[in-house]
Amino acid sequence: MNSVYFMAASLVPVLGATSTLREGVAIGLCAIVMNSLHQLLLTPLRQRLATWAYVMASLLLLAALASCLQLALRAWQLPLALALGPYPALLCLHCLATDHLLPREGRWRLLARYLCTLLVTCLLLGACRQWLADAAGLHLASLAPGALLLLGLLLALYNRLRPGPAHPRRQGKL
């Protein structure tokens, strides 16, 4: 599996759980907490375990973190936990993707930048989807296909505003 598959699989919780701004903030904060704890708790194990043992330890730790997150949401924020559904448990995909894709050196700085970007993406998607569903009357925006369309529009806007020409490989041919 390459990085494209990991990142595509890790978009599932972001797209599914950001139908309102409140849910976007919640799933973004849950992602930050899970990723940070996962990386922090695996730091002493990286050098000591073999590859297969490290993967098993990572999966067991993710299962424990996801269970604790679900229980904490149900204990303190039941309406929010019911609105988020199974998506906080799917944040394990984010943790696996970041653990696999982060380099060994400069790991924490890159992780902090990634988590800030993830939180901003969750906030933008949640705010835009809530505004489109409530103010503009587009019910499609509150559903998962609307999230995909909105994410495509945000990426197109980002590519349009980003300075510099496109890579020659990505330019169209006549």
mmCIF file of C-alpha atoms in Angstrom:
data_model
loop_
_atom_site.group_PDB
_atom_site.id
_atom_site.type_symbol
_atom_site.label_atom_id
_atom_site.label_comp_id
_atom_site.label_asym_id
_atom_site.label_seq_id
_atom_site.Cartn_x
_atom_site.Cartn_y
_atom_site.Cartn_z
ATOM 1 C CA MET A 1 0.000 0.000 0.000
ATOM 2 C CA ASN A 2 1.318 3.416 -0.843
ATOM 3 C CA SER A 3 0.648 6.783 0.732
ATOM 4 C CA VAL A 4 -2.272 7.646 -1.565
ATOM 5 C CA TYR A 5 -4.311 4.715 -0.273
ATOM 6 C CA PHE A 6 -3.501 5.529 3.346
ATOM 7 C CA MET A 7 -4.520 9.155 2.994
ATOM 8 C CA ALA A 8 -7.685 8.308 1.041
ATOM 9 C CA ALA A 9 -8.741 5.814 3.705
ATOM 10 C CA SER A 10 -8.050 8.312 6.455
ATOM 11 C CA LEU A 11 -10.456 10.854 4.926
ATOM 12 C CA VAL A 12 -13.481 8.725 5.845
ATOM 13 C CA PRO A 13 -13.975 10.131 9.375
ATOM 14 C CA VAL A 14 -13.342 13.694 8.244
ATOM 15 C CA LEU A 15 -15.919 13.523 5.473
ATOM 16 C CA GLY A 16 -18.503 11.569 7.403
ATOM 17 C CA ALA A 17 -18.461 13.411 10.709
ATOM 18 C CA THR A 18 -18.318 17.065 9.664
ATOM 19 C CA SER A 19 -21.925 17.784 8.789
ATOM 20 C CA THR A 20 -22.008 20.669 11.292
ATOM 21 C CA LEU A 21 -19.384 22.966 12.765
ATOM 22 C CA ARG A 22 -19.813 21.381 16.214
ATOM 23 C CA GLU A 23 -19.175 17.903 14.821
ATOM 24 C CA GLY A 24 -16.215 19.192 12.813
ATOM 25 C CA VAL A 25 -14.619 20.655 15.931
ATOM 26 C CA ALA A 26 -15.287 17.445 17.861
ATOM 27 C CA ILE A 27 -13.831 15.086 15.254
ATOM 28 C CA GLY A 28 -10.835 17.390 14.751
ATOM 29 C CA LEU A 29 -10.070 17.471 18.473
ATOM 30 C CA CYS A 30 -10.560 13.707 18.731
ATOM 31 C CA ALA A 31 -8.102 13.222 15.868
ATOM 32 C CA ILE A 32 -5.538 15.464 17.546
ATOM 33 C CA VAL A 33 -5.858 13.641 20.873
ATOM 34 C CA MET A 34 -5.679 10.165 19.331
ATOM 35 C CA ASN A 35 -2.754 10.940 17.023
ATOM 36 C CA SER A 36 -0.778 12.691 19.744
ATOM 37 C CA LEU A 37 -1.308 9.954 22.318
ATOM 38 C CA HIS A 38 -0.554 7.244 19.771
ATOM 39 C CA GLN A 39 2.747 8.810 18.762
ATOM 40 C CA LEU A 40 3.677 9.652 22.345
ATOM 41 C CA LEU A 41 3.027 6.155 23.650
ATOM 42 C CA LEU A 42 4.794 4.448 20.739
ATOM 43 C CA THR A 43 7.947 6.565 20.969
ATOM 44 C CA PRO A 44 9.752 4.319 23.487
ATOM 45 C CA LEU A 45 8.742 1.180 21.550
ATOM 46 C CA ARG A 46 10.096 2.205 18.142
ATOM 47 C CA GLN A 47 13.702 1.244 18.801
ATOM 48 C CA ARG A 48 12.996 -1.807 20.969
ATOM 49 C CA LEU A 49 10.527 -3.824 18.901
ATOM 50 C CA ALA A 50 10.858 -5.665 15.617
ATOM 51 C CA THR A 51 8.662 -4.595 12.713
ATOM 52 C CA TRP A 52 5.879 -7.134 13.229
ATOM 53 C CA ALA A 53 5.844 -6.633 16.994
ATOM 54 C CA TYR A 54 5.750 -2.858 16.521
ATOM 55 C CA VAL A 55 2.745 -3.138 14.201
ATOM 56 C CA MET A 56 0.930 -5.389 16.682
ATOM 57 C CA ALA A 57 1.692 -3.006 19.555
ATOM 58 C CA SER A 58 0.463 -0.097 17.444
ATOM 59 C CA LEU A 59 -2.803 -1.870 16.611
ATOM 60 C CA LEU A 60 -3.424 -2.866 20.226
ATOM 61 C CA LEU A 61 -2.726 0.664 21.400
ATOM 62 C CA LEU A 62 -5.062 2.095 18.763
ATOM 63 C CA ALA A 63 -7.837 -0.280 19.806
ATOM 64 C CA ALA A 64 -7.435 0.802 23.416
ATOM 65 C CA LEU A 65 -7.338 4.509 22.521
ATOM 66 C CA ALA A 66 -10.407 4.250 20.282
ATOM 67 C CA SER A 67 -12.339 2.392 22.984
ATOM 68 C CA CYS A 68 -11.417 4.969 25.600
ATOM 69 C CA LEU A 69 -12.379 7.797 23.236
ATOM 70 C CA GLN A 70 -15.765 6.228 22.500
ATOM 71 C CA LEU A 71 -16.430 5.626 26.198
ATOM 72 C CA ALA A 72 -15.412 9.180 27.125
ATOM 73 C CA LEU A 73 -17.664 10.662 24.446
ATOM 74 C CA ARG A 74 -20.579 8.521 25.578
ATOM 75 C CA ALA A 75 -20.007 9.387 29.235
ATOM 76 C CA TRP A 76 -19.639 13.157 28.912
ATOM 77 C CA GLN A 77 -21.202 14.105 25.552
ATOM 78 C CA LEU A 78 -23.834 11.519 24.652
ATOM 79 C CA PRO A 79 -25.706 13.601 22.018
ATOM 80 C CA LEU A 80 -22.422 14.401 20.299
ATOM 81 C CA ALA A 81 -21.308 10.758 20.511
ATOM 82 C CA LEU A 82 -24.565 9.663 18.891
ATOM 83 C CA ALA A 83 -24.200 12.291 16.153
ATOM 84 C CA LEU A 84 -20.610 11.249 15.386
ATOM 85 C CA GLY A 85 -21.552 7.581 15.251
ATOM 86 C CA PRO A 86 -18.712 5.176 14.408
ATOM 87 C CA TYR A 87 -16.399 7.852 12.986
ATOM 88 C CA PRO A 88 -14.243 8.418 16.107
ATOM 89 C CA ALA A 89 -13.286 4.726 15.995
ATOM 90 C CA LEU A 90 -12.264 5.153 12.361
ATOM 91 C CA LEU A 91 -9.682 7.721 13.434
ATOM 92 C CA CYS A 92 -7.396 4.732 13.883
ATOM 93 C CA LEU A 93 -6.846 4.978 10.118
ATOM 94 C CA HIS A 94 -5.444 8.494 10.622
ATOM 95 C CA CYS A 95 -3.093 7.212 13.280
ATOM 96 C CA LEU A 96 -1.886 4.321 11.129
ATOM 97 C CA ALA A 97 -1.399 6.576 8.128
ATOM 98 C CA THR A 98 0.564 9.184 10.042
ATOM 99 C CA ASP A 99 2.680 6.589 11.802
ATOM 100 C CA HIS A 100 3.517 4.930 8.492
ATOM 101 C CA LEU A 101 4.139 8.135 6.535
ATOM 102 C CA LEU A 102 6.019 10.300 9.036
ATOM 103 C CA PRO A 103 9.811 10.272 8.705
ATOM 104 C CA ARG A 104 11.993 9.201 11.615
ATOM 105 C CA GLU A 105 13.643 12.631 12.005
ATOM 106 C CA GLY A 106 11.633 15.803 12.476
ATOM 107 C CA ARG A 107 8.605 13.663 13.271
ATOM 108 C CA TRP A 108 6.957 15.895 15.895
ATOM 109 C CA ARG A 109 7.140 19.112 13.893
ATOM 110 C CA LEU A 110 5.625 17.442 10.840
ATOM 111 C CA LEU A 111 2.984 15.770 13.006
ATOM 112 C CA ALA A 112 2.013 19.118 14.569
ATOM 113 C CA ARG A 113 1.698 20.715 11.126
ATOM 114 C CA TYR A 114 -0.387 17.787 9.866
ATOM 115 C CA LEU A 115 -2.715 17.895 12.876
ATOM 116 C CA CYS A 116 -3.202 21.667 12.544
ATOM 117 C CA THR A 117 -4.046 21.205 8.875
ATOM 118 C CA LEU A 118 -6.464 18.410 9.767
ATOM 119 C CA LEU A 119 -8.205 20.594 12.361
ATOM 120 C CA VAL A 120 -8.524 23.504 9.926
ATOM 121 C CA THR A 121 -9.914 21.129 7.277
ATOM 122 C CA CYS A 122 -12.480 19.773 9.732
ATOM 123 C CA LEU A 123 -13.500 23.294 10.745
ATOM 124 C CA LEU A 124 -13.801 24.464 7.133
ATOM 125 C CA LEU A 125 -15.779 21.447 6.018
ATOM 126 C CA GLY A 126 -18.067 21.602 9.046
ATOM 127 C CA ALA A 127 -18.740 25.331 8.700
ATOM 128 C CA CYS A 128 -19.272 25.196 4.936
ATOM 129 C CA ARG A 129 -21.522 22.145 5.112
ATOM 130 C CA GLN A 130 -23.623 23.649 7.896
ATOM 131 C CA TRP A 131 -23.952 26.960 6.075
ATOM 132 C CA LEU A 132 -24.857 25.284 2.771
ATOM 133 C CA ALA A 133 -27.427 23.026 4.447
ATOM 134 C CA ASP A 134 -29.042 25.675 6.675
ATOM 135 C CA ALA A 135 -28.673 29.021 4.946
ATOM 136 C CA ALA A 136 -28.515 28.020 1.286
ATOM 137 C CA GLY A 137 -31.023 25.166 1.604
ATOM 138 C CA LEU A 138 -28.849 22.516 -0.063
ATOM 139 C CA HIS A 139 -29.691 19.317 1.767
ATOM 140 C CA LEU A 140 -27.037 17.439 -0.229
ATOM 141 C CA ALA A 141 -24.339 19.358 1.637
ATOM 142 C CA SER A 142 -25.238 17.651 4.911
ATOM 143 C CA LEU A 143 -24.804 14.165 3.387
ATOM 144 C CA ALA A 144 -21.557 12.311 2.632
ATOM 145 C CA PRO A 145 -21.655 12.932 -1.167
ATOM 146 C CA GLY A 146 -21.984 16.627 -0.428
ATOM 147 C CA ALA A 147 -18.826 16.419 1.665
ATOM 148 C CA LEU A 148 -16.956 14.892 -1.274
ATOM 149 C CA LEU A 149 -18.202 17.616 -3.615
ATOM 150 C CA LEU A 150 -17.332 20.349 -1.133
ATOM 151 C CA LEU A 151 -13.875 18.882 -0.528
ATOM 152 C CA GLY A 152 -13.302 18.836 -4.288
ATOM 153 C CA LEU A 153 -14.335 22.487 -4.539
ATOM 154 C CA LEU A 154 -12.058 23.473 -1.648
ATOM 155 C CA LEU A 155 -9.140 21.629 -3.254
ATOM 156 C CA ALA A 156 -9.837 23.294 -6.592
ATOM 157 C CA LEU A 157 -9.897 26.699 -4.881
ATOM 158 C CA TYR A 158 -6.617 25.906 -3.119
ATOM 159 C CA ASN A 159 -4.976 24.849 -6.391
ATOM 160 C CA ARG A 160 -6.273 27.972 -8.106
ATOM 161 C CA LEU A 161 -4.951 30.311 -5.402
ATOM 162 C CA ARG A 162 -1.620 28.507 -4.985
ATOM 163 C CA PRO A 163 1.187 30.323 -6.808
ATOM 164 C CA GLY A 164 3.330 28.643 -9.404
ATOM 165 C CA PRO A 165 2.654 26.593 -12.508
ATOM 166 C CA ALA A 166 1.403 23.037 -12.424
ATOM 167 C CA HIS A 167 3.828 20.165 -12.734
ATOM 168 C CA PRO A 168 4.291 19.249 -16.428
ATOM 169 C CA ARG A 169 3.050 15.751 -15.744
ATOM 170 C CA ARG A 170 -0.297 17.149 -14.523
ATOM 171 C CA GLN A 171 -0.885 19.571 -17.367
ATOM 172 C CA GLY A 172 -3.446 18.625 -19.977
ATOM 173 C CA LYS A 173 -2.503 17.681 -23.518
ATOM 174 C CA LEU A 174 -4.100 19.002 -26.671
#
